Short mmCIF file of C-alpha atoms and ligand atoms in Angstrom, two decimals:
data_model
loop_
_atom_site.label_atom_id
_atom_site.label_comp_id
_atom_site.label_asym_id
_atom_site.label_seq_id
_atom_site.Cartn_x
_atom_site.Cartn_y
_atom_site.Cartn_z
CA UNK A 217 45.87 7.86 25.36
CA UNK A 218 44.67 4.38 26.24
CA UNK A 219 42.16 6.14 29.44
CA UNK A 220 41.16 8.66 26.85
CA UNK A 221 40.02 6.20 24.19
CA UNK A 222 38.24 4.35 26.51
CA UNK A 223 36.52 7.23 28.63
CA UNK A 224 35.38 8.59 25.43
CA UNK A 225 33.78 4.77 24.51
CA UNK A 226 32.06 4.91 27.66
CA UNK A 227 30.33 8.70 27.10
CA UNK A 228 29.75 6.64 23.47
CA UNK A 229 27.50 4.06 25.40
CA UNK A 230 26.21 6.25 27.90
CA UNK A 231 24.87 8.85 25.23
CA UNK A 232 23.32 5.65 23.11
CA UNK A 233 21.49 3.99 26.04
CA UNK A 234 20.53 7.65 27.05
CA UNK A 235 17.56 8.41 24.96
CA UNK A 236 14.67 6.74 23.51
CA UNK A 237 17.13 3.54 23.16
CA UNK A 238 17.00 2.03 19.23
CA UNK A 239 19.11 0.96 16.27
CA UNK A 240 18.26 -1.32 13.85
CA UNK A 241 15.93 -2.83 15.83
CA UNK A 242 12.70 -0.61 16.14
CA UNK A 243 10.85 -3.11 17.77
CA UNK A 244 12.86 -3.00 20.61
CA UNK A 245 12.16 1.20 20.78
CA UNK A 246 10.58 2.92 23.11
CA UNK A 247 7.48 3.94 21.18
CA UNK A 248 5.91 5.10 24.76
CA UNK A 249 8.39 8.20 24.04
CA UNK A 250 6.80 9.08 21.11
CA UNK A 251 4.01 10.61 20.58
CA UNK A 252 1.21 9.65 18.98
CA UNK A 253 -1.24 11.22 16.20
CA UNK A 254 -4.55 9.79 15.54
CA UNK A 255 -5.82 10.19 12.16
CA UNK A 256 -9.23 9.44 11.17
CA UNK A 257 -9.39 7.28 7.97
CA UNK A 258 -12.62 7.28 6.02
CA UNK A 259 -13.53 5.49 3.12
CA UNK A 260 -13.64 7.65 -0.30
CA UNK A 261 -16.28 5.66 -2.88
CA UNK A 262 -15.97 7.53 -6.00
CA UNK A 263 -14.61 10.46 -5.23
CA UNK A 264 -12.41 11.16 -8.19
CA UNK A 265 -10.58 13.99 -9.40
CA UNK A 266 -12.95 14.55 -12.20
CA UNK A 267 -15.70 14.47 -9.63
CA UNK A 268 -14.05 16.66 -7.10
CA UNK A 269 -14.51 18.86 -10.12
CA UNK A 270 -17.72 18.27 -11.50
CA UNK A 271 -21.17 20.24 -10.81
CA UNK A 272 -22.30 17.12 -8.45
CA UNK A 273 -19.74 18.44 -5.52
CA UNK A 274 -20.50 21.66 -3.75
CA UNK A 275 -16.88 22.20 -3.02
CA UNK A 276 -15.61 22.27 -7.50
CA UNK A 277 -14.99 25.85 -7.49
CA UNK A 278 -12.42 26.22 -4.57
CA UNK A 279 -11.31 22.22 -5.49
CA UNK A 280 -10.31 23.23 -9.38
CA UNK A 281 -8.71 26.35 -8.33
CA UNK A 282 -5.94 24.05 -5.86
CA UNK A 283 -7.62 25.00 -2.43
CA UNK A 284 -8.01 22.47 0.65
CA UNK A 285 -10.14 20.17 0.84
CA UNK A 286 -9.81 20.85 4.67
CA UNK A 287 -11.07 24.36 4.53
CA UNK A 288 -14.51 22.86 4.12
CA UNK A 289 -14.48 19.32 5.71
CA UNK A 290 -12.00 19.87 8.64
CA UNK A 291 -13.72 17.58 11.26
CA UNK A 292 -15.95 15.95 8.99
CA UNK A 293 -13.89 12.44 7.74
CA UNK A 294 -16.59 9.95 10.09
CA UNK A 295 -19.79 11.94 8.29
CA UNK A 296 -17.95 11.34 4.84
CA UNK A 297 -17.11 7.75 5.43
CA UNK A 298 -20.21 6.97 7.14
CA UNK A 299 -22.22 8.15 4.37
CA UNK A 300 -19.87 7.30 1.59
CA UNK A 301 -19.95 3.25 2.54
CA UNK A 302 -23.44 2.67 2.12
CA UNK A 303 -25.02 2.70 -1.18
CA UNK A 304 -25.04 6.11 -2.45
CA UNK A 305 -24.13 7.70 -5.96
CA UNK A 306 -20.19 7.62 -4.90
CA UNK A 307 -20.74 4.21 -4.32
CA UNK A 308 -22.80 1.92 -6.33
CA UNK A 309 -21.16 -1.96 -4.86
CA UNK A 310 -21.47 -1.11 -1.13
CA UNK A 311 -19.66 -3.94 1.09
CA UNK A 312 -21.85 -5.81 3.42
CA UNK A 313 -20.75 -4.71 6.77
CA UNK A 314 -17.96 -2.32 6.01
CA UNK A 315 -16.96 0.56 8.62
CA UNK A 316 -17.20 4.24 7.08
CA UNK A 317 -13.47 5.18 9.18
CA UNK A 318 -11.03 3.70 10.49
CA UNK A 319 -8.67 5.47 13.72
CA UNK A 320 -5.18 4.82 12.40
CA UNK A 321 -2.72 6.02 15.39
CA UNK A 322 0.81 7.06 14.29
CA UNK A 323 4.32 7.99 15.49
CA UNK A 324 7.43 8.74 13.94
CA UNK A 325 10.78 9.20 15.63
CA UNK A 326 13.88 9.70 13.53
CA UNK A 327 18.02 9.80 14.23
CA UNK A 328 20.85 10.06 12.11
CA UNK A 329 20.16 7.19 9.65
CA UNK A 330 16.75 6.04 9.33
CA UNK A 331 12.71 7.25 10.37
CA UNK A 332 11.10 4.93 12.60
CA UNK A 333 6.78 4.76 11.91
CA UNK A 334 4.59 3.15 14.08
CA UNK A 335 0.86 2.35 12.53
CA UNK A 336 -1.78 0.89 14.53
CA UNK A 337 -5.95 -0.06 13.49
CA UNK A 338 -8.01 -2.43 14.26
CA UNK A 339 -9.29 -4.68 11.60
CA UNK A 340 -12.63 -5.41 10.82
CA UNK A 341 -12.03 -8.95 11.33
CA UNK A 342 -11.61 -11.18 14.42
CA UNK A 343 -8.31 -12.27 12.20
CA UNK A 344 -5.17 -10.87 10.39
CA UNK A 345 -6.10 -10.14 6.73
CA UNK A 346 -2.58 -12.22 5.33
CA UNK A 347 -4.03 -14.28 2.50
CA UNK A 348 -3.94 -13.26 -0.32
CA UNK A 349 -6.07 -15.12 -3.54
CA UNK A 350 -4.88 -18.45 -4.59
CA UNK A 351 -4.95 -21.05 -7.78
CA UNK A 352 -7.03 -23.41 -7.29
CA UNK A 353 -6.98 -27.55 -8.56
CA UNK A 354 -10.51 -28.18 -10.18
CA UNK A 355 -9.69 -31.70 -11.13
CA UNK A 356 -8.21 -30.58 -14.24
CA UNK A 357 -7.06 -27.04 -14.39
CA UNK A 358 -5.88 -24.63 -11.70
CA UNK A 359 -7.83 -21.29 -11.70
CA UNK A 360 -8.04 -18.22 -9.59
CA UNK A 361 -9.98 -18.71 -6.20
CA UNK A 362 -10.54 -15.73 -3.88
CA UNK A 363 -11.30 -12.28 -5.22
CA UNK A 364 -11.36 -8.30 -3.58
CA UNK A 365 -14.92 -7.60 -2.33
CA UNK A 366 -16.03 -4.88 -4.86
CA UNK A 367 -15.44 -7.63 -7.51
CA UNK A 368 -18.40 -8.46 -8.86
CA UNK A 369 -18.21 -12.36 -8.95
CA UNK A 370 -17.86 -11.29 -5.08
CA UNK A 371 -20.63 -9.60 -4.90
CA UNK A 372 -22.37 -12.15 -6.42
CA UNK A 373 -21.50 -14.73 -4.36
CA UNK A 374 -19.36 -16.66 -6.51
CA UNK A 375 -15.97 -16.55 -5.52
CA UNK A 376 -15.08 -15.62 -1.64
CA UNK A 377 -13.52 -12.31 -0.85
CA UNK A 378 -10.14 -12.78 -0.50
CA UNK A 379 -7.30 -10.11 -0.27
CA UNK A 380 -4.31 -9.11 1.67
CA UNK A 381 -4.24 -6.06 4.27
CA UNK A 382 -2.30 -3.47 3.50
CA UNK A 383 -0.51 -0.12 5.32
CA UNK A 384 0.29 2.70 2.61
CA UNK A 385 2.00 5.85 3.06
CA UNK A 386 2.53 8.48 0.40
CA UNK A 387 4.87 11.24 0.65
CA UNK A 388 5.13 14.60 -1.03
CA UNK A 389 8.23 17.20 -0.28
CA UNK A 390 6.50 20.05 -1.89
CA UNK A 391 6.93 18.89 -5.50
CA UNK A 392 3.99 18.40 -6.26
CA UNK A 393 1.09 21.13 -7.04
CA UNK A 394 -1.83 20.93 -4.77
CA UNK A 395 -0.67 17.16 -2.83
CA UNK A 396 -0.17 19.79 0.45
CA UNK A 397 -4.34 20.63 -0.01
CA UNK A 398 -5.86 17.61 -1.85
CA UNK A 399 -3.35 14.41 -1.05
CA UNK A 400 -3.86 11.19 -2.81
CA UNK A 401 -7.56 12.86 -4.54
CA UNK A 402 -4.95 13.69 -7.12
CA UNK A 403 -4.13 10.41 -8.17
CA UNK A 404 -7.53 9.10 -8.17
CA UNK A 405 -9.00 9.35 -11.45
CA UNK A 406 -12.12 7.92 -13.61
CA UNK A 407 -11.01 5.17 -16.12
CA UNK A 408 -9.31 3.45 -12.82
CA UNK A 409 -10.23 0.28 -12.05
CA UNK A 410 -13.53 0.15 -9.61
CA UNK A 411 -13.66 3.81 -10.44
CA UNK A 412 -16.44 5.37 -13.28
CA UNK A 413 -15.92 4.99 -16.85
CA UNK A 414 -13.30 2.23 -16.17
CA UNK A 415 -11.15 2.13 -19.29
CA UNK A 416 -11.65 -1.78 -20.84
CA UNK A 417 -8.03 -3.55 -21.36
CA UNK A 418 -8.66 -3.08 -25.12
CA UNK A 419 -9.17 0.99 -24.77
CA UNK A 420 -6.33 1.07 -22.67
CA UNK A 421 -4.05 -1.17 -24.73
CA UNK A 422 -4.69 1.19 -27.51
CA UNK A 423 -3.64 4.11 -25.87
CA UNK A 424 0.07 5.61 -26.65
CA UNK A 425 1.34 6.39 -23.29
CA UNK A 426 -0.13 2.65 -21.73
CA UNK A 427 1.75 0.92 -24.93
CA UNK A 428 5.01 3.13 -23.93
CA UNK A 429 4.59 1.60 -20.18
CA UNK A 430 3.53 -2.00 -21.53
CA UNK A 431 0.07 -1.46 -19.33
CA UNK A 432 -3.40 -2.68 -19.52
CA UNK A 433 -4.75 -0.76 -16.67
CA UNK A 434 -5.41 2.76 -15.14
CA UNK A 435 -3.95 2.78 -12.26
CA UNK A 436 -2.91 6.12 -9.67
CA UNK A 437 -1.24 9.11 -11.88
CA UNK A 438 -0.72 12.91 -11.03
CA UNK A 439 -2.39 15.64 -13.29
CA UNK A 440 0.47 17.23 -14.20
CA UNK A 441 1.83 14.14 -16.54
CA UNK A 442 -2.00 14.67 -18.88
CA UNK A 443 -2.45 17.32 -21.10
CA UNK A 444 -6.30 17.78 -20.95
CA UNK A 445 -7.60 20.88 -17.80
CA UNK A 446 -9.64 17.36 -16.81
CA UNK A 447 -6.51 15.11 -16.59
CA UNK A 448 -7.98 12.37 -18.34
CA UNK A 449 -6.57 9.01 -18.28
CA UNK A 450 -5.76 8.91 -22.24
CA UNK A 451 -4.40 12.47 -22.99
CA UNK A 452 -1.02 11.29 -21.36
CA UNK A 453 1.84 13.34 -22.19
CA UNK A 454 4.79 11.79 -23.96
CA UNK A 455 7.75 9.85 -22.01
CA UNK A 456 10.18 12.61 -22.63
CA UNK A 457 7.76 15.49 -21.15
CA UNK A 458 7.30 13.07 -17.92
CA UNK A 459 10.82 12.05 -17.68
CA UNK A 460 11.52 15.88 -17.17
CA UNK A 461 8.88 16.28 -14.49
CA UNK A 462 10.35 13.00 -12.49
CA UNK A 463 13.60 14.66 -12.70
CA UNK A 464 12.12 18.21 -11.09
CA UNK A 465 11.11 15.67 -8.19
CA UNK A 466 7.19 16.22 -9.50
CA UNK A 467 6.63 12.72 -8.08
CA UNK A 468 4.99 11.05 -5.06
CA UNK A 469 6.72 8.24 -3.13
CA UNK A 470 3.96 5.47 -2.41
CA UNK A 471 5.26 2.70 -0.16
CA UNK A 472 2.67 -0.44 0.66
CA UNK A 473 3.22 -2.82 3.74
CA UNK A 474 1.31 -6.05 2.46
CA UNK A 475 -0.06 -8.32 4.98
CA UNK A 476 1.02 -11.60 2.68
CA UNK A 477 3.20 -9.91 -0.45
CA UNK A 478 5.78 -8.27 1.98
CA UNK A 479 5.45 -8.83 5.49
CA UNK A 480 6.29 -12.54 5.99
CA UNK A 481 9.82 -11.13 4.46
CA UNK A 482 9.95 -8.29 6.75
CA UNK A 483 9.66 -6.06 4.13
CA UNK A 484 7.35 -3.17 2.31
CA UNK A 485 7.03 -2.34 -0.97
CA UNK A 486 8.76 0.83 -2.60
CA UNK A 487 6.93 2.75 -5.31
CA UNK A 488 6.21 6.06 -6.86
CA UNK A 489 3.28 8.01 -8.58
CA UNK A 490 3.88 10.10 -11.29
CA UNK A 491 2.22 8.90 -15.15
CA UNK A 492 1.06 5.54 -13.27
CA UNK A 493 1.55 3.66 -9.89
CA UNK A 494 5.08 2.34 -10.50
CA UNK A 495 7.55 0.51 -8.30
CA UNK A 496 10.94 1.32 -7.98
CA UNK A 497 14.36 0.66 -10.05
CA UNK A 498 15.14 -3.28 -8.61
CA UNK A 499 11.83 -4.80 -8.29
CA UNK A 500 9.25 -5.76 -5.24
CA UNK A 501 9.39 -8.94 -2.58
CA UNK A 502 6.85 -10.55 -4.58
CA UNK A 503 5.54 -11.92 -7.71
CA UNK A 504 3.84 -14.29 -9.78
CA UNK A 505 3.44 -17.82 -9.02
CA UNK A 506 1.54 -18.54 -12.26
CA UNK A 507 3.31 -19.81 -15.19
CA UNK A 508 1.76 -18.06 -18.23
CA UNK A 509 2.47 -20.93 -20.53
CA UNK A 510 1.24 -24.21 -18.22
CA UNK A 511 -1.25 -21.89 -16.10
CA UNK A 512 0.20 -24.22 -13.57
CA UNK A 513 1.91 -23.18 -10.42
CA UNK A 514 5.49 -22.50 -10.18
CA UNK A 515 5.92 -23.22 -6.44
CA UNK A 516 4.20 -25.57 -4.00
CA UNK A 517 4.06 -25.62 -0.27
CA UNK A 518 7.68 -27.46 1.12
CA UNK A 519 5.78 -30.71 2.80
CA UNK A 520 8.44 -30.77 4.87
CA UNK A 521 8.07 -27.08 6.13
CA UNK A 522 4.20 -26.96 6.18
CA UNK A 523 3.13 -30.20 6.49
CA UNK A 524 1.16 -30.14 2.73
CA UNK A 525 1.63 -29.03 -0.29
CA UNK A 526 -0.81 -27.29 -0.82
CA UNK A 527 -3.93 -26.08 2.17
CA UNK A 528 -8.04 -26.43 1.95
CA UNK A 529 -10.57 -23.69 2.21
CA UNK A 530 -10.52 -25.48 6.33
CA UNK A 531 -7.13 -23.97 6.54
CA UNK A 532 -8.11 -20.90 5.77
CA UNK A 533 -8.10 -17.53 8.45
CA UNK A 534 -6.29 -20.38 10.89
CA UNK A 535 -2.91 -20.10 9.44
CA UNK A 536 -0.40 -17.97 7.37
CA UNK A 537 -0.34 -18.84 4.11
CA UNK A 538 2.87 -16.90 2.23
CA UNK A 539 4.78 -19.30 -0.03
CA UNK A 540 8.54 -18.07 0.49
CA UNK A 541 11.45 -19.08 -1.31
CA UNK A 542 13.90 -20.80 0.02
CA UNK A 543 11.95 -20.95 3.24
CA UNK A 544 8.65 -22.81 2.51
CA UNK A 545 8.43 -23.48 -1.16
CA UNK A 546 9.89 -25.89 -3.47
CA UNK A 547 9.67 -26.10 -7.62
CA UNK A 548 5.97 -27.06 -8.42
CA UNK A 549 5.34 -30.87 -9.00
CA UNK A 550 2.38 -31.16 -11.93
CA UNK A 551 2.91 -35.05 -11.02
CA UNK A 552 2.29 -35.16 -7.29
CA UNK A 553 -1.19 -36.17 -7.60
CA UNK A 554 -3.40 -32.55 -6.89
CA UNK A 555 -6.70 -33.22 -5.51
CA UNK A 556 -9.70 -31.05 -6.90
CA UNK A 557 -9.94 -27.94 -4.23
CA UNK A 558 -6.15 -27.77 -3.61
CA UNK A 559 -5.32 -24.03 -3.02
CA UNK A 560 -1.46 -22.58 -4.41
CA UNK A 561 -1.29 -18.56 -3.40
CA UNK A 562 -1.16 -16.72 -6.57
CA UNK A 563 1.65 -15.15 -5.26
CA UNK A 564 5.53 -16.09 -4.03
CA UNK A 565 7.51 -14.36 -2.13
CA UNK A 566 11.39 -13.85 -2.37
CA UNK A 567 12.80 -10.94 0.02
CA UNK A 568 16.31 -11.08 -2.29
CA UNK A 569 13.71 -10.17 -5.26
CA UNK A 570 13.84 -6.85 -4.44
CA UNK A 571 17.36 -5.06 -4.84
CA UNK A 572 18.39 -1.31 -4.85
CA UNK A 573 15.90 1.14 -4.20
CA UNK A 574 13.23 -1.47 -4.49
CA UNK A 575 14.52 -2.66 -1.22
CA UNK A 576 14.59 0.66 0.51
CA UNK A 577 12.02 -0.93 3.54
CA UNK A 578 13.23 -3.98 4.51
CA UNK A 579 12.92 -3.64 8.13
CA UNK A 580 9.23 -3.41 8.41
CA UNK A 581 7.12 -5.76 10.54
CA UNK A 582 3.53 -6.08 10.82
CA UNK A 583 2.07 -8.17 13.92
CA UNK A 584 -1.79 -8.73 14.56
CA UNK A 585 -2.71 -9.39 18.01
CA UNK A 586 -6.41 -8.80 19.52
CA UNK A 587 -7.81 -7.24 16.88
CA UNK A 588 -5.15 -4.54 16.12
CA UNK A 589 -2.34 -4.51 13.59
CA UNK A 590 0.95 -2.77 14.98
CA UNK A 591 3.46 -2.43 12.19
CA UNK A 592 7.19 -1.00 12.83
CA UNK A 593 9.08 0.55 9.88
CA UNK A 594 12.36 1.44 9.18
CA UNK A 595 12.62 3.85 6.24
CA UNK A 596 16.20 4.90 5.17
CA UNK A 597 17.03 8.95 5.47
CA UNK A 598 18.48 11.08 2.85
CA UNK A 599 17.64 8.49 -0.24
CA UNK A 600 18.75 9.79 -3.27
CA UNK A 601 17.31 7.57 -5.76
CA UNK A 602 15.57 9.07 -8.46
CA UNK A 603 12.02 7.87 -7.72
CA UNK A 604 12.29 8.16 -3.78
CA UNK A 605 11.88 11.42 -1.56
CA UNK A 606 14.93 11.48 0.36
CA UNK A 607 13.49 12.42 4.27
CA UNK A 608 15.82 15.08 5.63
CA UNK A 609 16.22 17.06 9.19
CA UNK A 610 14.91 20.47 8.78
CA UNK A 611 12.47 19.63 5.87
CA UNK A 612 8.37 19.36 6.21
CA UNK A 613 6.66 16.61 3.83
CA UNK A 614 3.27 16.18 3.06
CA UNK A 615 2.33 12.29 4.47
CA UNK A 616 -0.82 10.80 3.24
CA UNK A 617 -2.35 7.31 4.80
CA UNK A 618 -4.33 4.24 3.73
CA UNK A 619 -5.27 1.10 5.34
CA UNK A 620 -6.92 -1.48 3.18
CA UNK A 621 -8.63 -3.53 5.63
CA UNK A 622 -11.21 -6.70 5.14
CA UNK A 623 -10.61 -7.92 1.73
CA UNK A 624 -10.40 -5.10 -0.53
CA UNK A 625 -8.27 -2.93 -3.15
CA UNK A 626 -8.17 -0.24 -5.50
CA UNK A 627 -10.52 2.21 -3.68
CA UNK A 628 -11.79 0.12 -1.29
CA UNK A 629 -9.20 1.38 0.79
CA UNK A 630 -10.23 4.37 4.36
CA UNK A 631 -8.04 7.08 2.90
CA UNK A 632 -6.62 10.32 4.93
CA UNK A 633 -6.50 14.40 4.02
CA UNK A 634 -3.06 15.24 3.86
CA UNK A 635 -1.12 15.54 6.68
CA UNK A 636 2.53 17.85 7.58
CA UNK A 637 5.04 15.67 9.31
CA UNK A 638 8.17 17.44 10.24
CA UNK A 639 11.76 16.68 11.15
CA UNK A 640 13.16 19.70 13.53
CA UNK A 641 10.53 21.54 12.34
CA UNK A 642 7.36 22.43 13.17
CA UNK A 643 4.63 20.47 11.48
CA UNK A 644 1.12 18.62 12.21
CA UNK A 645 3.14 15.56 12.98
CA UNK A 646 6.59 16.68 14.52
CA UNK A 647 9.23 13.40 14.29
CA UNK A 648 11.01 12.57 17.50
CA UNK A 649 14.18 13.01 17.53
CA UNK A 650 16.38 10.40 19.38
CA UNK A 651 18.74 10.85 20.86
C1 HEC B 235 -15.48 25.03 -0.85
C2 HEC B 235 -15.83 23.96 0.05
C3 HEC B 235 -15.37 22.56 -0.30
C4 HEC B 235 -14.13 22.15 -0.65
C5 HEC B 235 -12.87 22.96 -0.82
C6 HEC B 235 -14.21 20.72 -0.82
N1 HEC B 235 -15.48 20.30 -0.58
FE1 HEC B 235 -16.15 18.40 -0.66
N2 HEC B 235 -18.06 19.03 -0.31
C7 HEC B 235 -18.40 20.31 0.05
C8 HEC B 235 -19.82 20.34 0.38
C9 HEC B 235 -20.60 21.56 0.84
C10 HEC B 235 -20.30 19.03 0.18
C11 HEC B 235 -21.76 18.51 0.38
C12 HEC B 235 -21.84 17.56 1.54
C13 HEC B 235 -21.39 18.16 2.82
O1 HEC B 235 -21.87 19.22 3.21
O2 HEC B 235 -20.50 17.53 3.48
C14 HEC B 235 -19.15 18.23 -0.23
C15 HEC B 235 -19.22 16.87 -0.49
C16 HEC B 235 -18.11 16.07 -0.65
C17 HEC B 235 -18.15 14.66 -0.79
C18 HEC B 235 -19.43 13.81 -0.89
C19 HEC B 235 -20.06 13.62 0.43
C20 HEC B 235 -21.51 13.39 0.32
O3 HEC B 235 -22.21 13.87 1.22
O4 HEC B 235 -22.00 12.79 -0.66
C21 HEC B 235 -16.88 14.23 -0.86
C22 HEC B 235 -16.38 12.80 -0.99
C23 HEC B 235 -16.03 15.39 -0.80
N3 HEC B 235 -16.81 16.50 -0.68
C24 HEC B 235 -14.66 15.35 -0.85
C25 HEC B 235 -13.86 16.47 -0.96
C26 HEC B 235 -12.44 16.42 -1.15
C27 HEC B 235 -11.61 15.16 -1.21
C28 HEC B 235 -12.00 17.69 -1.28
C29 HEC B 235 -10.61 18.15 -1.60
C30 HEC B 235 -10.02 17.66 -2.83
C31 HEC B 235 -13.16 18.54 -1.12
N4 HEC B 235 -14.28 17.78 -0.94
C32 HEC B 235 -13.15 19.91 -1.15
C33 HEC B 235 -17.56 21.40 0.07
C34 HEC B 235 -16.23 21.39 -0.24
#
C-alpha cells in the first residue's frame, strides 16, 4: 500500500514537471511554449457609437444594423491610427508625438485553476509610465500637479502630462449583442469625457440614472441599458430594468493593470461595463490620498523607507513613486515643515483594499525593461461572481485590448477589433493548455 502511495506521488511529480511547468507562479512559465498573437492596436480619436452611426462614416448602414467592423477594415488598424492621431475631425487635441498603433503581442495558456496572459508593447517612452499625478505644496495649499495629455491645461502648457500606463482587457462570453463584431465601440459614447458633446458635471448630476449611481461623469456603458435607437448618455433605463440585464450576464468584464494604482501590489483591477464603468463587489487596490475636508494629504512618503517624505519634479521618471500602505507610507504630518514644490501621489495604494471579487487578479506583474512592458497575469477560472465572466474549457469569449501608453486616459488609449480566444476550442486565439 505504502509502494503504491508513493509510486503514484512520483507519476504526480513526473506529470507536473512534464509540461509547460507552472503554478502559482507564472513568471516562472514557460511562455516560449505558448504561442503568441500579435495584435495591432491603433488609436480611435472620436470614434463613438453615435458616430459609427452618423452620415460622416461610410461604414453607418452595415455598423447600425450589428455587422463587423472587420468586414470593411480587416487589415487596415495602422491606416486608421495613423490618420486618426494627427489632427483630423475625430480628433481635434492631437498629442505631440503620439504613435497611430501600437503591436501588443499576446499569449494565453490555461490549466485546471487559473488563465495565464502574457502582454508585451513597447512604450513610447525611454521609461516606465508608473507615476501617476500628485498634490503638490505651493507654500500654502496642496493642489493637483500632473495632468493626462488631452487635458487642456496640458495642452497648454500649464501643468505636465502626467499619468499611469495601463493594460486593459475586456471580455464578452456572447452576452452581449454585437461585442463579437464591434468590441469596446459599444461602450464608447458622446457625452464621455474627452469625447463630443461631453455632458458638464451639472447636466450629468441632474440626470436620474447618474443620481441612482451617485455619478458626475459619463463614463463606458453598453446600449442595451438606454432606451433611445441612439443610446444616448441620459435616456438611461431604470435600476430595476438593468439589474435584470446584469443578471442575463448582458455585461462586459473590464479588468485594468495600472502601472502605479495596481502593479506595485501585484495586482489588477476588476471591473465591469454594463449602465457605467463599474468595479466590482469589494473594492480596487487603490484610492484617494486626498482628504476632502483638509485638501491635505492623508499619507506621506515613510522617511525611513524612501529616504523623504515627499520627492521633487528631479525625482521624477528616475524612480517609482507608489505610496503603499504599510510598506512605504505613514499617516500624513501637516506639521513636518512642507516646502513649496513638495509632490504627495494623489493616490495610495493598499493591496488588502480590495476583497472578494474585487481581488479576483492579484497575481499580476508588470516589469519594464528596454523599452518594453511584459506583464504576467493570473486570472481565476470558473468565477461565479455576478459581475465577472467566469472563463471555462470548451467556451469561446470575445477578448478586446487596450494599452494606454505615454500619459493619457479616457480615449487616449490604441484600442483593438474584437478578438475570439478559445479554451479547447477553436478560436482566433486558441489558450494553451498545460499540462
Ligand atoms: C460597410 C463598411 C464599413 C463598416 C462595417 C465599418 N466601416 Fe468604418 N469606414 C468605412 C469606410 C469606407 C470609411 C472611410 C475611410 C476608409 O476608407 O478607411 C470608414 C472610416 C472609418 C473611420 C474613420 C477613418 C478616417 O479615415 O477618418 C473609423 C474610425 C472607422 N471607420 C471605424 C469603424 C469601426 C470601429 C467600425 C465597427 C464598429 C466600422 N468602422 C465599420 C467602412 C466601414
Amino acid at each position: 500500500m505504502k509502494t503504491f502511495r508513493s509510486a503514484r506521488l512520483a507519476i504526480g511529480i513526473a506529470i507536473l514537471f512534464a509540461g509547460p511547468c507552472l503554478a502559482a507562479d507564472p513568471a516562472t512559465l514557460n511562455w516560449k511554449s505558448v504561442p503568441t498573437k500579435t495584435v495591432t492596436l491603433f488609436y480611435p480619436g472620436q470614434s463613438t457609437y453615435q458616430w459609427l452611426r452618423s452620415s460622416g462614416h461610410p461604414g453607418a448602414a452595415v455598423v447600425t444594423g450589428g455587422g463587423a467592423c472587420l468586414t470593411c477594415h480587416k487589415g487596415t488598424e495602422e491606416k486608421l491610427g495613423n490618420k486618426l492621431v494627427k489632427a483630423n475631425p475625430l480628433e481635434p487635441t492631437p498629442v505631440e508625438g503620439k504613435t497611430g498603433v501600437i503591436q501588443l503581442s499576446f499569449q494565453i495558456a490555461y490549466d485546471n485553476e487559473n488563465a495565464y496572459f502574457r502582454a508585451q508593447w513597447k512604450t513610447r517612452n525611454p521609461y516606465p509610465g508608473d507615476a501617476h499625478p500628485f498634490v503638490r505644496f505651493d507654500g500654502k495649499e496642496w493642489k493637483t500637479y500632473g495632468f493626462p495629455k488631452l487635458d487642456a491645461v496640458v495642452q497648454k502648457g500649464e501643468q505636465p502630462g502626467i499619468y499611469e500606463d495601463r493594460f486593459s482587457i475586456m471580455i464578452d462570453d456572447g452576452g452581449v449583442p454585437a461585442f463579437a463584431n464591434q468590441g469596446c465601440w459599444l461602450t464608447c459614447h458622446n457625452g464621455a469625457r474627452d469625447n463630443p458633446k461631453f455632458a458638464t458635471r451639472a447636466e450629468v448630476e441632474a440626470n436620474p440614472l447618474y443620481q441612482a449611481l451617485k455619478q458626475s461623469d459619463v463614463r463606458k456603458y453598453l446600449p442595451s441599458t438606454r432606451t433611445d435607437a441612439d443610446a444616448s448618455w441620459d435616456k438611461g433605463k431604470s435600476p430595476d430594468e438593468i439589474a435584470k440585464i446584469k443578471a442575463a450576464s448582458g455585461f462586459l468584464d473590464l479588468m485594468q493593470w495600472r502601472a502605479h494604482r495596481s502593479n506595485p501590489v501585484g495586482m489588477a483591477d476588476d471591473g465591469y461595463v454594463l449602465e457605467y464603468r463599474l468595479g466590482d463587489a469589494g473594492g480596487n487596490p487603490f484610492g484617494s490620498n486626498v482628504d476632502p475636508k483638509t485638501h491635505q494629504p492623508r499619507f506621506m512618503y515613510d522617511e525611513k523607507k524612501v529616504g523623504k517624505k515627499a520627492l521633487t519634479t528631479d525625482d521624477l521618471r528616475k524612480m517609482p513613486t507608489a505610496l503603499i500602505r504599510d510598506q512605504n507610507a505613514v499617516p500624513f504630518d501637516p506639521n513636518a515643515g512642507w516646502k513649496t514644490g513638495d509632490l504627495i501621489p494623489e493616490y495610495v495604494l493598499n493591496k488588502d483594499g480590495a476583497k472578494g471579487s474585487g481581488a479576483d487578479n492579484k497575481n499580476v506583474k508588470g516589469v519594464w525593461k528596454d523599452g518594453m512592458w511584459t506583464v504576467v497575469w493570473v486570472r481565476p477560472l470558473k468565477l461565479t461572481n455576478p459581475d465577472d465572466k467566469g472563463l471555462n474549457e470548451g467556451k469561446v469569449y470575445n477578448f478586446s485590448f487596450a494599452v494606454h501608453d505615454d500619459n493619457i486616459t479616457t480615449r487616449g488609449h490604441h484600442v483593438s477589433f474584437p478578438i475570439t480566444v478559445g479554451f479547447g476550442v477553436k478560436a482566433a486565439v486558441e489558450a494553451t493548455k498545460l499540462k
